[in-house]
mmCIF file of C-alpha atoms in Angstrom:
data_model
loop_
_atom_site.group_PDB
_atom_site.id
_atom_site.type_symbol
_atom_site.label_atom_id
_atom_site.label_comp_id
_atom_site.label_asym_id
_atom_site.label_seq_id
_atom_site.Cartn_x
_atom_site.Cartn_y
_atom_site.Cartn_z
ATOM 1 C CA MET V 176 -36.557 1.017 -40.350
ATOM 2 C CA SER V 177 -35.260 3.440 -37.703
ATOM 3 C CA ASP V 178 -32.815 6.320 -37.669
ATOM 4 C CA TYR V 179 -30.545 6.948 -34.690
ATOM 5 C CA VAL V 180 -28.223 9.825 -33.903
ATOM 6 C CA VAL V 181 -24.910 8.389 -32.733
ATOM 7 C CA TYR V 182 -22.093 10.430 -31.221
ATOM 8 C CA VAL V 183 -18.705 9.280 -32.453
ATOM 9 C CA TYR V 184 -15.135 10.283 -31.758
ATOM 10 C CA THR V 185 -12.803 10.322 -34.755
ATOM 11 C CA ALA V 186 -9.451 8.562 -34.654
ATOM 12 C CA ASP V 187 -7.461 11.794 -34.834
ATOM 13 C CA MET V 188 -8.863 12.758 -31.417
ATOM 14 C CA PHE V 189 -6.761 10.029 -29.740
ATOM 15 C CA THR V 190 -3.293 8.805 -28.966
ATOM 16 C CA TYR V 191 -2.505 5.321 -27.727
ATOM 17 C CA THR V 192 0.327 3.836 -25.717
ATOM 18 C CA THR V 193 1.282 0.177 -25.916
ATOM 19 C CA ALA V 194 2.430 -2.001 -23.017
ATOM 20 C CA SER V 195 6.037 -1.379 -24.115
ATOM 21 C CA GLY V 196 5.591 2.359 -23.534
ATOM 22 C CA GLN V 197 5.498 3.487 -27.186
ATOM 23 C CA THR V 198 2.968 6.236 -27.957
ATOM 24 C CA PHE V 199 1.306 6.768 -31.347
ATOM 25 C CA SER V 200 -1.245 9.182 -32.784
ATOM 26 C CA GLY V 201 -4.701 7.927 -33.718
ATOM 27 C CA LEU V 202 -5.946 4.383 -33.057
ATOM 28 C CA PRO V 203 -4.553 0.969 -34.050
ATOM 29 C CA ALA V 204 -5.579 -0.232 -37.497
ATOM 30 C CA GLU V 205 -7.900 -3.141 -38.196
ATOM 31 C CA ALA V 206 -5.883 -6.240 -38.988
ATOM 32 C CA SER V 207 -6.891 -9.328 -40.970
ATOM 33 C CA GLY V 208 -9.830 -11.068 -39.333
ATOM 34 C CA GLY V 209 -11.286 -7.854 -37.964
ATOM 35 C CA VAL V 210 -9.001 -7.713 -34.937
ATOM 36 C CA SER V 211 -6.922 -4.887 -33.546
ATOM 37 C CA ALA V 212 -3.437 -4.620 -35.006
ATOM 38 C CA VAL V 213 -2.296 -4.343 -31.373
ATOM 39 C CA ASN V 214 -3.074 -7.494 -29.417
ATOM 40 C CA VAL V 215 -4.600 -6.383 -26.102
ATOM 41 C CA THR V 216 -4.748 -8.608 -23.018
ATOM 42 C CA ALA V 217 -4.559 -8.113 -19.254
ATOM 43 C CA ALA V 218 -0.812 -8.750 -19.518
ATOM 44 C CA ASN V 219 -0.498 -6.555 -22.616
ATOM 45 C CA PRO V 220 -2.859 -3.592 -22.037
ATOM 46 C CA ILE V 221 -3.283 -0.535 -24.218
ATOM 47 C CA THR V 222 -3.822 2.994 -22.898
ATOM 48 C CA VAL V 223 -5.996 5.214 -25.077
ATOM 49 C CA ARG V 224 -6.051 8.969 -24.422
ATOM 50 C CA LEU V 225 -8.686 11.421 -25.632
ATOM 51 C CA LEU V 226 -7.009 14.716 -26.513
ATOM 52 C CA GLU V 227 -7.827 17.979 -24.755
ATOM 53 C CA GLY V 228 -10.679 19.827 -26.410
ATOM 54 C CA ALA V 229 -11.997 16.763 -28.270
ATOM 55 C CA ARG V 230 -15.766 16.659 -28.722
ATOM 56 C CA PRO V 231 -17.902 13.922 -30.287
ATOM 57 C CA ILE V 232 -19.485 14.340 -33.726
ATOM 58 C CA ALA V 233 -23.151 13.522 -34.358
ATOM 59 C CA ILE V 234 -23.975 11.244 -37.291
ATOM 60 C CA THR V 235 -27.280 9.601 -38.134
ATOM 61 C CA ILE V 236 -27.400 5.863 -38.737
ATOM 62 C CA ARG V 237 -30.288 4.233 -40.569
ATOM 63 C CA ASP V 238 -30.996 0.909 -38.876
ATOM 64 C CA THR V 239 -32.561 -1.307 -41.543
ATOM 65 C CA ASP V 240 -34.014 -4.033 -39.328
ATOM 66 C CA THR V 241 -35.358 -2.063 -36.307
ATOM 67 C CA GLY V 242 -33.182 -4.040 -33.882
ATOM 68 C CA ASN V 243 -29.478 -4.422 -34.253
ATOM 69 C CA VAL V 244 -28.023 -3.119 -37.478
ATOM 70 C CA ARG V 245 -28.199 -5.532 -40.376
ATOM 71 C CA VAL V 246 -25.473 -8.173 -40.452
ATOM 72 C CA ASN V 247 -24.438 -9.660 -43.779
ATOM 73 C CA ASN V 248 -23.566 -13.281 -44.558
ATOM 74 C CA GLN V 249 -20.049 -12.832 -43.228
ATOM 75 C CA ASN V 250 -21.521 -11.778 -39.888
ATOM 76 C CA TRP V 251 -20.142 -8.252 -40.070
ATOM 77 C CA VAL V 252 -21.995 -5.026 -39.498
ATOM 78 C CA ASN V 253 -23.391 -3.645 -42.736
ATOM 79 C CA SER V 254 -25.808 -0.810 -42.127
ATOM 80 C CA ASN V 255 -26.564 2.345 -44.080
ATOM 81 C CA LEU V 256 -25.448 5.662 -42.659
ATOM 82 C CA ARG V 257 -26.787 9.157 -43.263
ATOM 83 C CA PHE V 258 -25.175 12.367 -42.083
ATOM 84 C CA ASP V 259 -26.840 15.562 -40.857
ATOM 85 C CA GLU V 260 -29.921 16.277 -42.903
ATOM 86 C CA VAL V 261 -28.679 19.488 -44.505
ATOM 87 C CA SER V 262 -25.330 17.993 -45.486
ATOM 88 C CA THR V 263 -24.594 16.381 -48.807
ATOM 89 C CA SER V 264 -21.448 14.825 -47.415
ATOM 90 C CA GLN V 265 -19.345 14.521 -44.286
ATOM 91 C CA HIS V 266 -15.597 14.983 -44.147
ATOM 92 C CA ILE V 267 -13.813 12.747 -41.621
ATOM 93 C CA LEU V 268 -10.058 12.204 -41.574
ATOM 94 C CA GLY V 269 -9.628 13.554 -45.072
ATOM 95 C CA GLY V 270 -12.334 11.353 -46.589
ATOM 96 C CA SER V 271 -15.693 12.446 -47.978
ATOM 97 C CA TYR V 272 -18.608 10.148 -47.152
ATOM 98 C CA HIS V 273 -21.973 10.729 -48.744
ATOM 99 C CA PRO V 274 -25.419 9.835 -47.427
ATOM 100 C CA GLY V 275 -25.935 6.106 -47.881
ATOM 101 C CA SER V 276 -22.330 5.205 -47.092
ATOM 102 C CA SER V 277 -21.996 2.055 -44.993
ATOM 103 C CA ILE V 278 -20.637 1.910 -41.483
ATOM 104 C CA ASN V 279 -18.837 -1.278 -40.422
ATOM 105 C CA ALA V 280 -17.694 -2.236 -36.945
ATOM 106 C CA ALA V 281 -14.051 -3.335 -36.700
ATOM 107 C CA TYR V 282 -12.788 -4.343 -33.257
ATOM 108 C CA THR V 283 -13.841 -3.622 -29.670
ATOM 109 C CA TYR V 284 -11.709 -2.789 -26.629
ATOM 110 C CA THR V 285 -12.942 -3.736 -23.147
ATOM 111 C CA GLY V 286 -11.772 -3.690 -19.552
ATOM 112 C CA ALA V 287 -11.576 0.059 -18.890
ATOM 113 C CA THR V 288 -13.625 2.010 -16.362
ATOM 114 C CA ALA V 289 -15.477 5.238 -17.162
ATOM 115 C CA TRP V 290 -15.558 8.390 -15.023
ATOM 116 C CA ASN V 291 -18.700 7.125 -13.221
ATOM 117 C CA GLY V 292 -17.334 3.694 -12.322
ATOM 118 C CA GLU V 293 -19.260 1.959 -15.114
ATOM 119 C CA PRO V 294 -17.516 -0.494 -17.478
ATOM 120 C CA LEU V 295 -16.285 1.239 -20.621
ATOM 121 C CA SER V 296 -16.176 -0.387 -24.032
ATOM 122 C CA LEU V 297 -14.878 1.204 -27.209
ATOM 123 C CA VAL V 298 -16.159 0.005 -30.605
ATOM 124 C CA THR V 299 -14.090 1.094 -33.600
ATOM 125 C CA TYR V 300 -15.723 1.642 -36.972
ATOM 126 C CA ARG V 301 -14.829 2.008 -40.636
ATOM 127 C CA LEU V 302 -16.788 4.098 -43.087
ATOM 128 C CA GLY V 303 -17.334 2.628 -46.537
ATOM 129 C CA GLY V 304 -16.343 -0.820 -47.723
ATOM 130 C CA ASN V 305 -18.264 -4.052 -47.430
ATOM 131 C CA GLY V 306 -17.541 -5.449 -44.006
ATOM 132 C CA PRO V 307 -14.309 -7.269 -43.135
ATOM 133 C CA ASP V 308 -11.558 -4.962 -44.408
ATOM 134 C CA THR V 309 -8.119 -4.089 -43.098
ATOM 135 C CA GLY V 310 -6.444 -0.752 -42.588
ATOM 136 C CA PRO V 311 -7.092 2.451 -40.638
ATOM 137 C CA VAL V 312 -10.258 2.888 -38.586
ATOM 138 C CA GLN V 313 -12.084 6.213 -38.735
ATOM 139 C CA GLY V 314 -13.145 6.414 -35.102
ATOM 140 C CA VAL V 315 -15.138 4.929 -32.245
ATOM 141 C CA MET V 316 -18.516 4.679 -30.557
ATOM 142 C CA VAL V 317 -18.396 4.352 -26.784
ATOM 143 C CA SER V 318 -20.676 2.982 -24.077
ATOM 144 C CA GLN V 319 -19.953 5.900 -21.718
ATOM 145 C CA GLY V 320 -18.830 9.479 -22.241
ATOM 146 C CA LEU V 321 -15.100 10.182 -22.420
ATOM 147 C CA VAL V 322 -13.439 13.073 -20.613
ATOM 148 C CA PRO V 323 -11.032 15.142 -22.759
ATOM 149 C CA GLY V 324 -7.434 14.899 -21.579
ATOM 150 C CA THR V 325 -8.100 11.565 -19.830
ATOM 151 C CA SER V 326 -6.448 8.203 -20.457
ATOM 152 C CA TYR V 327 -8.276 4.847 -20.382
ATOM 153 C CA LYS V 328 -6.534 1.513 -19.933
ATOM 154 C CA PHE V 329 -8.088 -1.399 -21.854
ATOM 155 C CA THR V 330 -7.226 -4.989 -21.044
ATOM 156 C CA GLY V 331 -9.154 -6.979 -23.651
ATOM 157 C CA THR V 332 -10.184 -6.931 -27.294
ATOM 158 C CA TYR V 333 -12.230 -8.960 -29.731
ATOM 159 C CA THR V 334 -13.394 -8.699 -33.309
ATOM 160 C CA THR V 335 -16.837 -7.170 -33.459
ATOM 161 C CA GLN V 336 -18.699 -10.144 -34.896
ATOM 162 C CA SER V 337 -22.103 -8.711 -33.998
ATOM 163 C CA ALA V 338 -23.732 -5.367 -34.552
ATOM 164 C CA PRO V 339 -22.873 -2.388 -32.358
ATOM 165 C CA GLY V 340 -26.586 -1.640 -31.896
ATOM 166 C CA PRO V 341 -29.088 -1.115 -30.535
ATOM 167 C CA TYR V 342 -27.832 2.432 -30.953
ATOM 168 C CA PRO V 343 -29.709 4.033 -28.011
ATOM 169 C CA HIS V 344 -27.271 2.134 -25.754
ATOM 170 C CA TYR V 345 -24.397 4.295 -26.971
ATOM 171 C CA TYR V 346 -23.261 7.493 -25.349
ATOM 172 C CA ASP V 347 -25.381 10.564 -26.017
ATOM 173 C CA PRO V 348 -24.029 13.830 -24.553
ATOM 174 C CA THR V 349 -27.477 15.447 -24.780
ATOM 175 C CA ASP V 350 -28.759 13.102 -22.069
ATOM 176 C CA PRO V 351 -28.599 14.774 -18.654
ATOM 177 C CA PRO V 352 -26.227 12.719 -16.484
ATOM 178 C CA ALA V 353 -26.236 15.446 -13.834
ATOM 179 C CA PRO V 354 -28.437 14.895 -10.773
ATOM 180 C CA CYS V 355 -31.620 16.939 -10.956
ATOM 181 C CA PHE V 356 -34.661 17.526 -8.795
ATOM 182 C CA THR V 357 -38.032 18.290 -10.407
ATOM 183 C CA SER V 358 -40.434 21.156 -9.831
ATOM 184 C CA GLY V 359 -42.476 20.732 -6.684
ATOM 185 C CA THR V 360 -39.728 18.942 -4.724
ATOM 186 C CA LEU V 361 -39.655 20.113 -1.082
ATOM 187 C CA LEU V 362 -36.181 20.747 0.345
ATOM 188 C CA ALA V 363 -35.565 21.007 4.085
ATOM 189 C CA THR V 364 -34.301 24.404 5.280
ATOM 190 C CA GLU V 365 -33.868 25.935 8.729
ATOM 191 C CA HIS V 366 -37.166 27.730 8.077
ATOM 192 C CA GLY V 367 -39.078 24.593 7.095
ATOM 193 C CA GLN V 368 -39.617 22.897 3.760
ATOM 194 C CA ARG V 369 -39.490 24.985 0.579
ATOM 195 C CA ARG V 370 -40.223 24.133 -3.040
ATOM 196 C CA ILE V 371 -37.085 24.034 -5.123
ATOM 197 C CA GLU V 372 -38.494 26.460 -7.688
ATOM 198 C CA ASP V 373 -38.889 29.067 -4.912
ATOM 199 C CA LEU V 374 -35.240 28.915 -3.852
ATOM 200 C CA GLN V 375 -32.593 31.400 -4.996
ATOM 201 C CA ILE V 376 -28.845 31.880 -4.822
ATOM 202 C CA GLY V 377 -28.035 32.923 -1.252
ATOM 203 C CA ASP V 378 -30.826 30.885 0.348
ATOM 204 C CA THR V 379 -29.791 27.994 2.586
ATOM 205 C CA VAL V 380 -30.748 24.334 2.763
ATOM 206 C CA LEU V 381 -30.134 21.754 5.479
ATOM 207 C CA THR V 382 -27.462 19.152 4.804
ATOM 208 C CA MET V 383 -26.852 15.830 6.523
ATOM 209 C CA ASP V 384 -23.219 16.565 7.388
ATOM 210 C CA HIS V 385 -22.682 20.315 7.648
ATOM 211 C CA GLY V 386 -25.886 21.914 8.861
ATOM 212 C CA SER V 387 -27.333 24.801 6.905
ATOM 213 C CA ARG V 388 -25.408 25.598 3.700
ATOM 214 C CA ARG V 389 -25.736 28.433 1.195
ATOM 215 C CA ILE V 390 -26.999 27.818 -2.347
ATOM 216 C CA GLU V 391 -24.244 28.997 -4.676
ATOM 217 C CA TRP V 392 -26.013 28.306 -7.977
ATOM 218 C CA ILE V 393 -29.406 27.055 -9.112
ATOM 219 C CA ALA V 394 -30.762 26.547 -12.633
ATOM 220 C CA CYS V 395 -33.403 24.562 -14.455
ATOM 221 C CA ARG V 396 -33.861 22.737 -17.741
ATOM 222 C CA GLN V 397 -37.223 21.948 -19.333
ATOM 223 C CA VAL V 398 -37.781 18.717 -21.253
ATOM 224 C CA ASP V 399 -40.928 18.688 -23.397
ATOM 225 C CA SER V 400 -43.129 15.741 -24.326
ATOM 226 C CA ALA V 401 -41.708 15.455 -27.845
ATOM 227 C CA THR V 402 -38.186 15.111 -26.468
ATOM 228 C CA LEU V 403 -39.300 12.494 -23.929
ATOM 229 C CA LEU V 404 -40.949 10.514 -26.717
ATOM 230 C CA ARG V 405 -37.781 10.683 -28.805
ATOM 231 C CA LYS V 406 -35.456 10.037 -25.853
ATOM 232 C CA PRO V 407 -37.193 7.922 -23.208
ATOM 233 C CA SER V 408 -33.895 7.737 -21.286
ATOM 234 C CA LEU V 409 -34.622 11.302 -20.123
ATOM 235 C CA ALA V 410 -37.826 10.256 -18.330
ATOM 236 C CA PRO V 411 -37.749 10.923 -14.579
ATOM 237 C CA ILE V 412 -37.889 8.325 -11.832
ATOM 238 C CA ARG V 413 -40.741 8.327 -9.290
ATOM 239 C CA ILE V 414 -39.939 7.179 -5.751
ATOM 240 C CA ARG V 415 -43.295 6.694 -4.078
ATOM 241 C CA ALA V 416 -43.931 7.726 -0.486
ATOM 242 C CA GLY V 417 -42.341 5.223 1.893
ATOM 243 C CA ALA V 418 -40.552 3.237 -0.847
ATOM 244 C CA LEU V 419 -37.088 3.785 0.648
ATOM 245 C CA GLY V 420 -38.096 2.578 4.091
ATOM 246 C CA GLY V 421 -38.791 4.349 7.374
ATOM 247 C CA GLY V 422 -41.691 6.255 5.819
ATOM 248 C CA LEU V 423 -39.392 8.044 3.362
ATOM 249 C CA PRO V 424 -39.892 9.896 1.229
ATOM 250 C CA THR V 425 -42.812 11.490 3.009
ATOM 251 C CA GLU V 426 -44.532 12.025 -0.339
ATOM 252 C CA ASP V 427 -43.767 10.940 -3.886
ATOM 253 C CA LEU V 428 -40.336 12.166 -4.985
ATOM 254 C CA ILE V 429 -39.552 12.609 -8.687
ATOM 255 C CA VAL V 430 -35.927 13.012 -9.783
ATOM 256 C CA SER V 431 -33.775 12.634 -12.891
ATOM 257 C CA PRO V 432 -32.500 9.121 -13.719
ATOM 258 C CA GLN V 433 -28.944 9.913 -12.573
ATOM 259 C CA HIS V 434 -29.929 11.616 -9.332
ATOM 260 C CA ARG V 435 -28.342 9.659 -6.503
ATOM 261 C CA VAL V 436 -30.247 8.588 -3.418
ATOM 262 C CA LEU V 437 -28.646 7.678 -0.100
ATOM 263 C CA VAL V 438 -28.864 3.982 0.787
ATOM 264 C CA ARG V 439 -28.161 3.006 4.396
ATOM 265 C CA SER V 440 -28.311 -0.704 5.155
ATOM 266 C CA ARG V 441 -26.507 -3.802 6.363
ATOM 267 C CA LEU V 442 -26.452 -4.953 2.754
ATOM 268 C CA ALA V 443 -24.598 -1.759 1.795
ATOM 269 C CA ILE V 444 -21.997 -2.548 4.462
ATOM 270 C CA ARG V 445 -21.409 -5.993 2.980
ATOM 271 C CA MET V 446 -21.343 -4.835 -0.629
ATOM 272 C CA PHE V 447 -19.624 -1.430 -0.391
ATOM 273 C CA ASP V 448 -17.625 -1.596 2.837
ATOM 274 C CA GLY V 449 -19.578 1.327 4.221
ATOM 275 C CA HIS V 450 -23.067 1.630 5.687
ATOM 276 C CA GLU V 451 -24.040 4.576 3.466
ATOM 277 C CA VAL V 452 -23.690 4.812 -0.309
ATOM 278 C CA LEU V 453 -25.187 7.002 -3.047
ATOM 279 C CA VAL V 454 -27.034 5.124 -5.808
ATOM 280 C CA ALA V 455 -28.498 6.562 -9.032
ATOM 281 C CA ALA V 456 -32.303 6.520 -9.004
ATOM 282 C CA LYS V 457 -32.446 4.666 -12.322
ATOM 283 C CA HIS V 458 -30.622 1.712 -10.733
ATOM 284 C CA LEU V 459 -33.252 1.482 -7.983
ATOM 285 C CA VAL V 460 -36.065 0.830 -10.463
ATOM 286 C CA GLY V 461 -37.620 -2.521 -9.616
ATOM 287 C CA ILE V 462 -37.758 -1.854 -5.881
ATOM 288 C CA PRO V 463 -41.481 -1.765 -5.007
ATOM 289 C CA GLY V 464 -42.653 1.822 -5.394
ATOM 290 C CA ILE V 465 -39.715 2.981 -7.571
ATOM 291 C CA GLU V 466 -40.518 3.288 -11.260
ATOM 292 C CA VAL V 467 -39.899 5.219 -14.459
ATOM 293 C CA VAL V 468 -42.481 7.913 -15.147
ATOM 294 C CA THR V 469 -43.940 6.939 -18.522
ATOM 295 C CA ASP V 470 -46.821 9.395 -18.981
ATOM 296 C CA GLY V 471 -44.708 11.606 -21.263
ATOM 297 C CA ALA V 472 -45.696 14.788 -19.435
ATOM 298 C CA PRO V 473 -43.198 17.666 -19.722
ATOM 299 C CA VAL V 474 -40.732 17.865 -16.837
ATOM 300 C CA THR V 475 -38.561 20.643 -15.449
ATOM 301 C CA TYR V 476 -35.238 19.502 -13.994
ATOM 302 C CA TRP V 477 -33.505 21.660 -11.367
ATOM 303 C CA HIS V 478 -29.762 21.701 -10.614
ATOM 304 C CA LEU V 479 -28.760 22.756 -7.102
ATOM 305 C CA LEU V 480 -25.106 23.541 -6.336
ATOM 306 C CA LEU V 481 -23.638 24.172 -2.879
ATOM 307 C CA ASP V 482 -19.996 24.933 -2.078
ATOM 308 C CA GLN V 483 -19.332 21.176 -2.072
ATOM 309 C CA HIS V 484 -21.137 17.914 -2.782
ATOM 310 C CA GLU V 485 -23.706 17.356 -0.019
ATOM 311 C CA VAL V 486 -26.595 15.139 1.049
ATOM 312 C CA VAL V 487 -29.801 17.145 1.500
ATOM 313 C CA PHE V 488 -33.372 16.192 2.368
ATOM 314 C CA SER V 489 -35.885 16.161 -0.498
ATOM 315 C CA ASN V 490 -39.448 15.271 0.495
ATOM 316 C CA GLY V 491 -37.715 14.034 3.634
ATOM 317 C CA ALA V 492 -35.422 11.576 1.835
ATOM 318 C CA PRO V 493 -31.619 11.930 1.797
ATOM 319 C CA THR V 494 -30.437 12.707 -1.745
ATOM 320 C CA GLU V 495 -27.454 14.460 -3.311
ATOM 321 C CA THR V 496 -26.873 17.960 -4.586
ATOM 322 C CA LEU V 497 -25.171 18.592 -7.925
ATOM 323 C CA PHE V 498 -21.938 16.617 -8.229
ATOM 324 C CA THR V 499 -19.594 18.617 -10.455
ATOM 325 C CA GLY V 500 -17.672 15.723 -11.907
ATOM 326 C CA PRO V 501 -16.533 16.079 -15.541
ATOM 327 C CA GLU V 502 -19.451 14.271 -17.138
ATOM 328 C CA ALA V 503 -22.053 16.221 -15.183
ATOM 329 C CA MET V 504 -20.389 19.430 -16.339
ATOM 330 C CA ARG V 505 -20.567 18.268 -19.944
ATOM 331 C CA ALA V 506 -24.343 17.944 -19.556
ATOM 332 C CA MET V 507 -24.671 21.668 -18.907
ATOM 333 C CA SER V 508 -25.103 24.301 -21.555
ATOM 334 C CA ALA V 509 -22.007 26.340 -22.376
ATOM 335 C CA GLY V 510 -23.441 29.300 -20.455
ATOM 336 C CA GLN V 511 -24.225 27.235 -17.354
ATOM 337 C CA ARG V 512 -20.803 25.610 -17.457
ATOM 338 C CA GLU V 513 -19.065 28.996 -17.719
ATOM 339 C CA GLU V 514 -21.114 30.358 -14.825
ATOM 340 C CA ILE V 515 -20.250 27.403 -12.553
ATOM 341 C CA LEU V 516 -16.552 27.498 -13.438
ATOM 342 C CA THR V 517 -16.479 31.226 -12.716
ATOM 343 C CA LEU V 518 -17.932 30.596 -9.270
ATOM 344 C CA PHE V 519 -15.800 27.509 -8.593
ATOM 345 C CA PRO V 520 -12.713 27.300 -10.837
ATOM 346 C CA ASP V 521 -11.635 24.070 -9.124
ATOM 347 C CA CYS V 522 -15.098 22.506 -8.805
ATOM 348 C CA ILE V 523 -14.333 19.406 -10.901
ATOM 349 C CA GLU V 524 -11.164 18.591 -8.974
ATOM 350 C CA ARG V 525 -12.903 19.178 -5.627
ATOM 351 C CA ALA V 526 -15.868 16.996 -6.581
ATOM 352 C CA LEU V 527 -13.722 14.080 -7.687
ATOM 353 C CA ALA V 528 -11.598 14.353 -4.556
ATOM 354 C CA ALA V 529 -14.439 14.396 -2.053
ATOM 355 C CA PRO V 530 -17.933 13.219 -3.004
ATOM 356 C CA ALA V 531 -20.324 13.320 -0.054
ATOM 357 C CA ARG V 532 -20.500 9.503 0.043
ATOM 358 C CA GLN V 533 -19.170 6.590 -1.973
ATOM 359 C CA LEU V 534 -20.747 6.622 -5.454
ATOM 360 C CA ALA V 535 -22.013 3.161 -6.393
ATOM 361 C CA ASN V 536 -21.488 2.064 -9.997
ATOM 362 C CA GLY V 537 -24.271 0.560 -12.068
ATOM 363 C CA ARG V 538 -23.239 -3.082 -11.927
ATOM 364 C CA ARG V 539 -22.973 -3.231 -8.142
ATOM 365 C CA SER V 540 -26.089 -1.072 -7.703
ATOM 366 C CA ARG V 541 -28.155 -3.448 -9.814
ATOM 367 C CA SER V 542 -26.796 -6.403 -7.836
ATOM 368 C CA MET V 543 -27.777 -4.680 -4.599
ATOM 369 C CA VAL V 544 -31.284 -4.043 -5.917
ATOM 370 C CA ARG V 545 -31.745 -7.702 -6.888
ATOM 371 C CA ARG V 546 -30.701 -8.806 -3.414
ATOM 372 C CA THR V 547 -32.874 -6.147 -1.771
ATOM 373 C CA ILE V 548 -35.920 -7.391 -3.659
ATOM 374 C CA ALA V 549 -35.132 -11.081 -3.105
ATOM 375 C CA HIS V 550 -34.803 -10.662 0.671
ATOM 376 C CA ASN V 551 -37.518 -8.004 1.087
ATOM 377 C CA LEU V 552 -35.046 -5.499 2.572
ATOM 378 C CA GLN V 553 -35.312 -1.742 2.999
ATOM 379 C CA LEU V 554 -32.953 0.805 1.429
ATOM 380 C CA LEU V 555 -32.981 3.021 4.524
ATOM 381 C CA GLU V 556 -32.458 1.139 7.748
ATOM 382 C CA HIS V 557 -32.385 3.434 10.760
ATOM 383 C CA THR V 558 -30.905 0.832 13.114
ATOM 384 C CA LEU V 559 -27.781 -0.957 11.927
#
């Protein structure tokens, strides 16, 4: 038996617009058979908008079979749910739900794209009841984080006939999606290589495109062993010396899972219509010499912000600086976010308008990695 914290958005945080252009508050109800009351297809899409200021709510789900949540004889989700440990009840949409209440999946929307280019699915749920009911849904779990004030167009739906677990696959805003270096990383500067922990605001680093650029903001976040044990998705990625090709990196490079690495290859040209692309380190796992660090040792992650998104040289390898897209900003503490927005009021808009290179999504990155391994290719080819 396992407990998982799941971040959910409640139905009153949304509006939806049908293909005919009508807009309603909340989310469509669950109709007979566990389907959406609004039939959604490619020809009849639905646009769901998360309201400004909306933030997910943490609930704790008790998974009774250690895999997917338990499914009853009617093949519907039927798992126990507990709310925050000090609470005797939780109030959602005017209802009071006590520890031990059941959570039941209703319908799922598919076909949208998240902020990071990854496929986005939205699983609606009902609190209480015994499985296949009809009527209002209380909210959703999502596969990727949602950006307040943003609309998402879904082109497919199905009744959720299987469990929404395993729960660690659902969005968790406490995971750090922002790109981070780790302590000890050597960054190239006009005065030679310097450890990231020795750099300060006002120092400069060398960039691939614009020469030496000033550091506008730098901060760190420590992740202890207990947190890594509880959330293995936070574990860093090790890129061993030479694993990228061309002798790079010059020594082992350890970065956060979402830290993007520059890939330059003929395969990138064929797959991304450009010879250089930025790929998250976690998607490169499986390439010989690129692996998840599993020793559980504490890690300190460093954020490095220049006046725009850049490619810099870390242990000799081309990697990105902090990309201030909306989801990366959500990963920061409130104080860090306020500090960045004070320095760069338009940083989110600028980042989305002009990333340093094309940002590869997970599906295409994983496909590239499979082909790279199968054909024994290098990620950094110096002659194209």
